[in-house]
PDB file of N, CA and C in Angstrom:
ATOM      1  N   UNK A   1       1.270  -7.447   5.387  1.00 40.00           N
ATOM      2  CA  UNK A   1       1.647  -6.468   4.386  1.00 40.00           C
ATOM      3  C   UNK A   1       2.089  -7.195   3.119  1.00 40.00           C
ATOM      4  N   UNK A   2       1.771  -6.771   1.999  1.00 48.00           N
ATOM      5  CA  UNK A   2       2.154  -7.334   0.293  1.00 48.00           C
ATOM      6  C   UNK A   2       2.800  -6.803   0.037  1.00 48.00           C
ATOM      7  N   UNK A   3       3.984  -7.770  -0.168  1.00 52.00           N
ATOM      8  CA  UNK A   3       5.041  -7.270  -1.457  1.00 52.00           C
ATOM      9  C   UNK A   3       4.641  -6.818  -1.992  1.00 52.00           C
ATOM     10  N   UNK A   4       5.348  -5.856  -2.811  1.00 52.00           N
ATOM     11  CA  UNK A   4       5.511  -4.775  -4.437  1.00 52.00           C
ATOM     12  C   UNK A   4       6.301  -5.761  -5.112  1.00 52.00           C
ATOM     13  N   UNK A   5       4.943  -6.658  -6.144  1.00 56.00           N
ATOM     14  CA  UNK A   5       5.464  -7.731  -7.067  1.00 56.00           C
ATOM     15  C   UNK A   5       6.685  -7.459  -8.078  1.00 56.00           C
ATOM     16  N   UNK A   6       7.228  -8.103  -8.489  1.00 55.00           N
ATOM     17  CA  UNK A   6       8.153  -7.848  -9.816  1.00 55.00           C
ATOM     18  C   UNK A   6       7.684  -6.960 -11.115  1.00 55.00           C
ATOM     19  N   UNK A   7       6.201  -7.660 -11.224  1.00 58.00           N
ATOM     20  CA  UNK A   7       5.679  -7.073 -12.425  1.00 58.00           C
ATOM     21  C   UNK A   7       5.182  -5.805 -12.141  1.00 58.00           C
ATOM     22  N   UNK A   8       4.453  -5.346 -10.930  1.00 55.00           N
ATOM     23  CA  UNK A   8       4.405  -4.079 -10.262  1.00 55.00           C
ATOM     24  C   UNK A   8       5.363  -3.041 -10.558  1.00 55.00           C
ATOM     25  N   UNK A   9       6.774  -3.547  -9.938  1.00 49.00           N
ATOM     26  CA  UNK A   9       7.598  -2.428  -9.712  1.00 49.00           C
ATOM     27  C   UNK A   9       7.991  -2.567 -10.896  1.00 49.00           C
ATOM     28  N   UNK A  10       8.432  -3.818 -12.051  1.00 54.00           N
ATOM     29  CA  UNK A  10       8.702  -2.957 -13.568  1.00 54.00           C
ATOM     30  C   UNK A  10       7.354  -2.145 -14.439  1.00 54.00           C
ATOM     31  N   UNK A  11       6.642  -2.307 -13.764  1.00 57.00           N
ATOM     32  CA  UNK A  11       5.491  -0.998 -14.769  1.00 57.00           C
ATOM     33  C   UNK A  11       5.971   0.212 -14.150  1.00 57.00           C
ATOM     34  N   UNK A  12       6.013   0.179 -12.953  1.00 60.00           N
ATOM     35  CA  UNK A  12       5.910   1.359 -12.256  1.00 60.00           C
ATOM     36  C   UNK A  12       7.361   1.981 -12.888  1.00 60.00           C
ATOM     37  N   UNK A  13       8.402   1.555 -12.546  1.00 62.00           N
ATOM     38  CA  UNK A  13      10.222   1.920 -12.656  1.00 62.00           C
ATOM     39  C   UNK A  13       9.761   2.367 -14.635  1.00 62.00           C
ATOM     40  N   UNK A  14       9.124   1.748 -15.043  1.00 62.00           N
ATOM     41  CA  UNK A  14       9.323   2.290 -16.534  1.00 62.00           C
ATOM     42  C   UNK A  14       8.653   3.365 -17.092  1.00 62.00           C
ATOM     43  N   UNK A  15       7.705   3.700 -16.310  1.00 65.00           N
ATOM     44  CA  UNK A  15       7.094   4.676 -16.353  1.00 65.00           C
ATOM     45  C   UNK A  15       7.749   6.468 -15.645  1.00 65.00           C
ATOM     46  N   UNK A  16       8.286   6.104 -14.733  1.00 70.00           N
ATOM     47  CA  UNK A  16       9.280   7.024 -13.510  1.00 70.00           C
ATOM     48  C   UNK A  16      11.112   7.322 -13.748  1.00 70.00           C
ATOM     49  N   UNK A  17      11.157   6.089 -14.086  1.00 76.00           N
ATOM     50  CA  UNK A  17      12.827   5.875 -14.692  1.00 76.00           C
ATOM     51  C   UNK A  17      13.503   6.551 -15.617  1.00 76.00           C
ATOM     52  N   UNK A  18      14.269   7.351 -15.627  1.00 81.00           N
ATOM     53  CA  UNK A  18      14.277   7.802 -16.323  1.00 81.00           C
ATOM     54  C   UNK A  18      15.808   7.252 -17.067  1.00 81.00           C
ATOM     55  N   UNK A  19      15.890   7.269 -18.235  1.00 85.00           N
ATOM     56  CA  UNK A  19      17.144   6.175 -18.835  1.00 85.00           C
ATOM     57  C   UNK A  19      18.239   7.020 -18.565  1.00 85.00           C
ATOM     58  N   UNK A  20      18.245   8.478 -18.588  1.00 90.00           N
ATOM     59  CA  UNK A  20      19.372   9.131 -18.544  1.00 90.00           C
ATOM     60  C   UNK A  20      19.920   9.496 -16.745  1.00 90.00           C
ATOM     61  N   UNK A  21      19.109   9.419 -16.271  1.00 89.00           N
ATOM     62  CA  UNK A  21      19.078   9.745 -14.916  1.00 89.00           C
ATOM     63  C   UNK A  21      19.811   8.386 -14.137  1.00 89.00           C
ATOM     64  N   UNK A  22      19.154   7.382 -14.549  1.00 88.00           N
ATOM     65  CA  UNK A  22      19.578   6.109 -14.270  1.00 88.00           C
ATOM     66  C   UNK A  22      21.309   5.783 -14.646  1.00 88.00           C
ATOM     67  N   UNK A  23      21.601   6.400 -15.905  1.00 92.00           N
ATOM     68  CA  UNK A  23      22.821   6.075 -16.188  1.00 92.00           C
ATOM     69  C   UNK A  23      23.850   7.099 -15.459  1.00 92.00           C
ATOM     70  N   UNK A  24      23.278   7.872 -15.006  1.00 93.00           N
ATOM     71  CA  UNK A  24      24.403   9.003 -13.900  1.00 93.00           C
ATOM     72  C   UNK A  24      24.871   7.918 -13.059  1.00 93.00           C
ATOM     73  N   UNK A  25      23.198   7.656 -12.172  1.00 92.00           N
ATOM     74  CA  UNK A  25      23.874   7.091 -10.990  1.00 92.00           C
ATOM     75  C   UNK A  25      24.523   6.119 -11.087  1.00 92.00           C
ATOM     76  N   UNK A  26      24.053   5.391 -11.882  1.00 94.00           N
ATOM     77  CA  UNK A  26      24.839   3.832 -12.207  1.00 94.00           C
ATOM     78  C   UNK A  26      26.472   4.860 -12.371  1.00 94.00           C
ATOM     79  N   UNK A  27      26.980   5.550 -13.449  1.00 96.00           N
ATOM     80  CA  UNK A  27      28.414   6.007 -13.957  1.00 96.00           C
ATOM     81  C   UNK A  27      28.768   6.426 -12.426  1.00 96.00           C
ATOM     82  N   UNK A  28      28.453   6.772 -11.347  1.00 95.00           N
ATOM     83  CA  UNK A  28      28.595   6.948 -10.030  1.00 95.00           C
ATOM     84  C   UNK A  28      28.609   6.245  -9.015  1.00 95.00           C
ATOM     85  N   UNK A  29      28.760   4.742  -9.616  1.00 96.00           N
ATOM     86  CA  UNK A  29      29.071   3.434  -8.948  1.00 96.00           C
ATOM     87  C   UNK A  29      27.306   2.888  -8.076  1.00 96.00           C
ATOM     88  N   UNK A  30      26.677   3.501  -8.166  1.00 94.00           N
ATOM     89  CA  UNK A  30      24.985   3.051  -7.748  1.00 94.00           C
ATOM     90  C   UNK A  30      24.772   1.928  -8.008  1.00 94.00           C
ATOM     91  N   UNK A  31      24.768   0.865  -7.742  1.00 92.00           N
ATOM     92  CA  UNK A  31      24.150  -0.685  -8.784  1.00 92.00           C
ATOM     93  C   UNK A  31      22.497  -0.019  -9.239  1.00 92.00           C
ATOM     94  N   UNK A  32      22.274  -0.575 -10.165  1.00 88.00           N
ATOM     95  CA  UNK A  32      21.361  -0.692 -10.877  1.00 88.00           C
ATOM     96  C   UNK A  32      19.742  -0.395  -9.685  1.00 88.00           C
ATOM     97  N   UNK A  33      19.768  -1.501  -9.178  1.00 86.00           N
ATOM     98  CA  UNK A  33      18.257  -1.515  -8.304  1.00 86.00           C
ATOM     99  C   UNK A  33      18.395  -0.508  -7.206  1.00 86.00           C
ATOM    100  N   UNK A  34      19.403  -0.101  -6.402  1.00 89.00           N
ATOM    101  CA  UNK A  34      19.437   1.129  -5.585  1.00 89.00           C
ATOM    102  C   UNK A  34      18.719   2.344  -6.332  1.00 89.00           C
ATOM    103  N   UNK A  35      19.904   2.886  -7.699  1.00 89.00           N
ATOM    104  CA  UNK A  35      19.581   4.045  -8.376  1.00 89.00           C
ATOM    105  C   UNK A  35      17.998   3.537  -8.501  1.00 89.00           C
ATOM    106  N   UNK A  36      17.385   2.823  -9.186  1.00 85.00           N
ATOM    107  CA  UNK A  36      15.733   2.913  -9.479  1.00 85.00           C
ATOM    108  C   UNK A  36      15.113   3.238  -8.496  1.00 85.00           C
ATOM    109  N   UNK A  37      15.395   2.362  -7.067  1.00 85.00           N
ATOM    110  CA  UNK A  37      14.576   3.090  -5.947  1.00 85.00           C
ATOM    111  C   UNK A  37      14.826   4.284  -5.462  1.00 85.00           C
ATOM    112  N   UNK A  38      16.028   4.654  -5.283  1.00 86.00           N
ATOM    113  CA  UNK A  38      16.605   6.269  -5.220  1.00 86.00           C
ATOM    114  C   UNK A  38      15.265   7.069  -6.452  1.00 86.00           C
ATOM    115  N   UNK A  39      15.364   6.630  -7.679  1.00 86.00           N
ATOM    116  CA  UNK A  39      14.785   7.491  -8.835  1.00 86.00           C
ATOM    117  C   UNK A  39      13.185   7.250  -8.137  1.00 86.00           C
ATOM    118  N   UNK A  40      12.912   6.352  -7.892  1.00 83.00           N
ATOM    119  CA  UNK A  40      11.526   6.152  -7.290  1.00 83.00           C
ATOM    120  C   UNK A  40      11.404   7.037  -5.489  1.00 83.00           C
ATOM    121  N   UNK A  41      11.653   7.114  -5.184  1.00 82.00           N
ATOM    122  CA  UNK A  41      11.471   7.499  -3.984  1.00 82.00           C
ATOM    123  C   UNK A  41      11.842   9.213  -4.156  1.00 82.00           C
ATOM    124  N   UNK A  42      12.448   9.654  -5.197  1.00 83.00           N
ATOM    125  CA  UNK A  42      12.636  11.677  -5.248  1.00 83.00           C
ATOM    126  C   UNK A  42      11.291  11.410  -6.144  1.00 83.00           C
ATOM    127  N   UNK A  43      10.628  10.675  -7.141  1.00 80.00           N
ATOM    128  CA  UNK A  43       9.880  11.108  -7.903  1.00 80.00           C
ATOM    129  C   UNK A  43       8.738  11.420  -6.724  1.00 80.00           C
ATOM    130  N   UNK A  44       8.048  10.410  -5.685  1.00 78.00           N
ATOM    131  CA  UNK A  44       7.607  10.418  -4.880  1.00 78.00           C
ATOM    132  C   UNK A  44       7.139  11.455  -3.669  1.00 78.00           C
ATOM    133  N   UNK A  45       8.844  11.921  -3.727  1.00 78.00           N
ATOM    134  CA  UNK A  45       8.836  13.172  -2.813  1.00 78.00           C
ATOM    135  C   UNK A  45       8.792  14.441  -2.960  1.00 78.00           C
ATOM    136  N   UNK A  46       8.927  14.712  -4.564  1.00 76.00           N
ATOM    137  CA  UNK A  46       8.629  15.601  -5.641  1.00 76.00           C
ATOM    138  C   UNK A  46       7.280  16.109  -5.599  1.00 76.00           C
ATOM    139  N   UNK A  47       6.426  15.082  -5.232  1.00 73.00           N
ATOM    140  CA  UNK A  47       5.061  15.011  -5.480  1.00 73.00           C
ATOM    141  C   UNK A  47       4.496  15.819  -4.837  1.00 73.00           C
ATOM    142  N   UNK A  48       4.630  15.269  -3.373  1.00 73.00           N
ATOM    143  CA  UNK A  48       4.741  16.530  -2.154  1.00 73.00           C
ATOM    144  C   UNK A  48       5.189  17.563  -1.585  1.00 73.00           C
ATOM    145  N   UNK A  49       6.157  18.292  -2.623  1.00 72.00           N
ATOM    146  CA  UNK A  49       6.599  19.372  -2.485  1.00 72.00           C
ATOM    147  C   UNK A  49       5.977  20.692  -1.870  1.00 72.00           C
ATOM    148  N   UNK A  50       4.728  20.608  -2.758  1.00 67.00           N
ATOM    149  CA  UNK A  50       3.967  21.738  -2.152  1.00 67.00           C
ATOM    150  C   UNK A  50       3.073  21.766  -1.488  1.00 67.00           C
ATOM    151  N   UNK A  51       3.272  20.275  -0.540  1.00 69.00           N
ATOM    152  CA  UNK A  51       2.286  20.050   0.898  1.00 69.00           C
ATOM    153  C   UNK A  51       3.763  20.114   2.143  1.00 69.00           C
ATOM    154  N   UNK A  52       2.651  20.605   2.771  1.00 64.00           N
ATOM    155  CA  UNK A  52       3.211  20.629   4.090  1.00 64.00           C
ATOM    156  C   UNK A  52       4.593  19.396   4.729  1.00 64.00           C
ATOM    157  N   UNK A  53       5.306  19.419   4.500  1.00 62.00           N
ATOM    158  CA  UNK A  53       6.652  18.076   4.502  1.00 62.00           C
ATOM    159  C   UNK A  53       6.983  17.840   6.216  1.00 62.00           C
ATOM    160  N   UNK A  54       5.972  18.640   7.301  1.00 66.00           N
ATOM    161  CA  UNK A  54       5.959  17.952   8.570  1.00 66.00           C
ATOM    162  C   UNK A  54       4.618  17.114   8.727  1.00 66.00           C
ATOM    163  N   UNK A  55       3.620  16.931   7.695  1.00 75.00           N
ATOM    164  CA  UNK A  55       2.489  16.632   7.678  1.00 75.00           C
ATOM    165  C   UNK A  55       2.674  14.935   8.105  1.00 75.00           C
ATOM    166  N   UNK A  56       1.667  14.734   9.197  1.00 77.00           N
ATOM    167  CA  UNK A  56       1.487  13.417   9.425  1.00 77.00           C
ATOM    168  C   UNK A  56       1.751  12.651   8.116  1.00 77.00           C
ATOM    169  N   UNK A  57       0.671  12.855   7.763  1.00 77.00           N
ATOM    170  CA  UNK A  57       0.448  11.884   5.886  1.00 77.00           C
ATOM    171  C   UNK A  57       1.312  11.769   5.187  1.00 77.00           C
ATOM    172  N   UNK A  58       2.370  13.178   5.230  1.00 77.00           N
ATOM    173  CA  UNK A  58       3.232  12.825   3.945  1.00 77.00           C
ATOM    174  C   UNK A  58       4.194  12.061   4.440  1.00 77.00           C
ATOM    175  N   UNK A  59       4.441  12.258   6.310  1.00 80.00           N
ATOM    176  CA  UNK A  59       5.669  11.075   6.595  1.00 80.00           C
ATOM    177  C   UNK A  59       5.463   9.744   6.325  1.00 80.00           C
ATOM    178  N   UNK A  60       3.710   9.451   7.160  1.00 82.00           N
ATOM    179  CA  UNK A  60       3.523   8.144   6.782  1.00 82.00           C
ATOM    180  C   UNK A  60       3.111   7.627   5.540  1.00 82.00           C
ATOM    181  N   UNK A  61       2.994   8.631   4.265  1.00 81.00           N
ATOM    182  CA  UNK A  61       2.921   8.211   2.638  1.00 81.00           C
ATOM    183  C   UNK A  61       4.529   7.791   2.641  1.00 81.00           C
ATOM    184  N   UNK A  62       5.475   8.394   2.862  1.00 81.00           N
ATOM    185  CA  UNK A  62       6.985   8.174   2.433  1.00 81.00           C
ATOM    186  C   UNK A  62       7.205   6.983   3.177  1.00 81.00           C
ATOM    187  N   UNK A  63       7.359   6.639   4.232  1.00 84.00           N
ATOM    188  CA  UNK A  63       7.589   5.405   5.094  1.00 84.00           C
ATOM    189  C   UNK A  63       7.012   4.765   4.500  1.00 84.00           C
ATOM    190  N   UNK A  64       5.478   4.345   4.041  1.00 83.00           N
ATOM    191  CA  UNK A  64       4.685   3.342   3.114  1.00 83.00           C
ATOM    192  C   UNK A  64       5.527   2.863   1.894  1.00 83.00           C
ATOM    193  N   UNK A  65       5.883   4.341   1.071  1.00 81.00           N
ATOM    194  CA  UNK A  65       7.209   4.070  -0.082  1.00 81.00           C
ATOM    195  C   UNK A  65       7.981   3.492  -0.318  1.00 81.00           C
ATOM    196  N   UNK A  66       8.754   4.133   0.586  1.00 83.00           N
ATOM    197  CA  UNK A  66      10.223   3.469   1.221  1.00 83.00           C
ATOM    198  C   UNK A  66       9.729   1.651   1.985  1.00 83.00           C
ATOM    199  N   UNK A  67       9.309   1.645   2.687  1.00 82.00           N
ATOM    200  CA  UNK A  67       8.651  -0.012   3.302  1.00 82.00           C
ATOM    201  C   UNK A  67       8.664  -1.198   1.974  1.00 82.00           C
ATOM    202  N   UNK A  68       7.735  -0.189   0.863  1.00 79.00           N
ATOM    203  CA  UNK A  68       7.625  -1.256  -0.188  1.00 79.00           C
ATOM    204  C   UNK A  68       8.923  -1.269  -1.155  1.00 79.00           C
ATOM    205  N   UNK A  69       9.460  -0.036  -1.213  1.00 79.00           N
ATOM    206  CA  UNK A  69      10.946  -0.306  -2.163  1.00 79.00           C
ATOM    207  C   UNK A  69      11.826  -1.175  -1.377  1.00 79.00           C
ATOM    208  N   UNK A  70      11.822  -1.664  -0.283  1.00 79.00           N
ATOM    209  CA  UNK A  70      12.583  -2.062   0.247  1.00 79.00           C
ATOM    210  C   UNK A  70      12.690  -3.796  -0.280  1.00 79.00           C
ATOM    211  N   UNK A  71      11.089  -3.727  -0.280  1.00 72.00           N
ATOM    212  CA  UNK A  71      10.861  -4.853  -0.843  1.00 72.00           C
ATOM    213  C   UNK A  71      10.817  -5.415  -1.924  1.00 72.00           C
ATOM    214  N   UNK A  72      11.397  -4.747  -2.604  1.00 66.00           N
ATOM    215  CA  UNK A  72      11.596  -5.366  -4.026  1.00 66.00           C
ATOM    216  C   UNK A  72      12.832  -6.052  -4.415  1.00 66.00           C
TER     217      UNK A  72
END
């Protein structure tokens, strides 16, 4: 399995991130790289809202997610 490179996850986080959203969680004691993957992982699950959320796919799309944020 491949890491989610550095340069990866800052295209991705700048595109998804949102500056104001980011500064909640951070003012809510979040460090910095939690809140982004937190902000990355609802944008994610947002996505799938209006699929089926016991669906094989969408568990194993989120586990895939989550696997690679972990890795950053």
């Amino acid at each position: 399995s491949r890491q989610l490179s550095n340069e990866k996850f800052m295209s991705i986080e700048s595109i998804f991130v949102n500056d104001d959203e980011l500064f909640y969680l951070e003012s809510r004691g979040i460090d910095k790289i939690s809140a982004k993957k937190m902000l990355l992982e609802s944008f994610f699950a947002d996505l799938f809202i209006g699929i089926n959320q016991k669906s094989a796919i969408i568990n194993n799309l989120m586990t895939k997610i989550k696997e690679k944020l972990k890795n950053v």
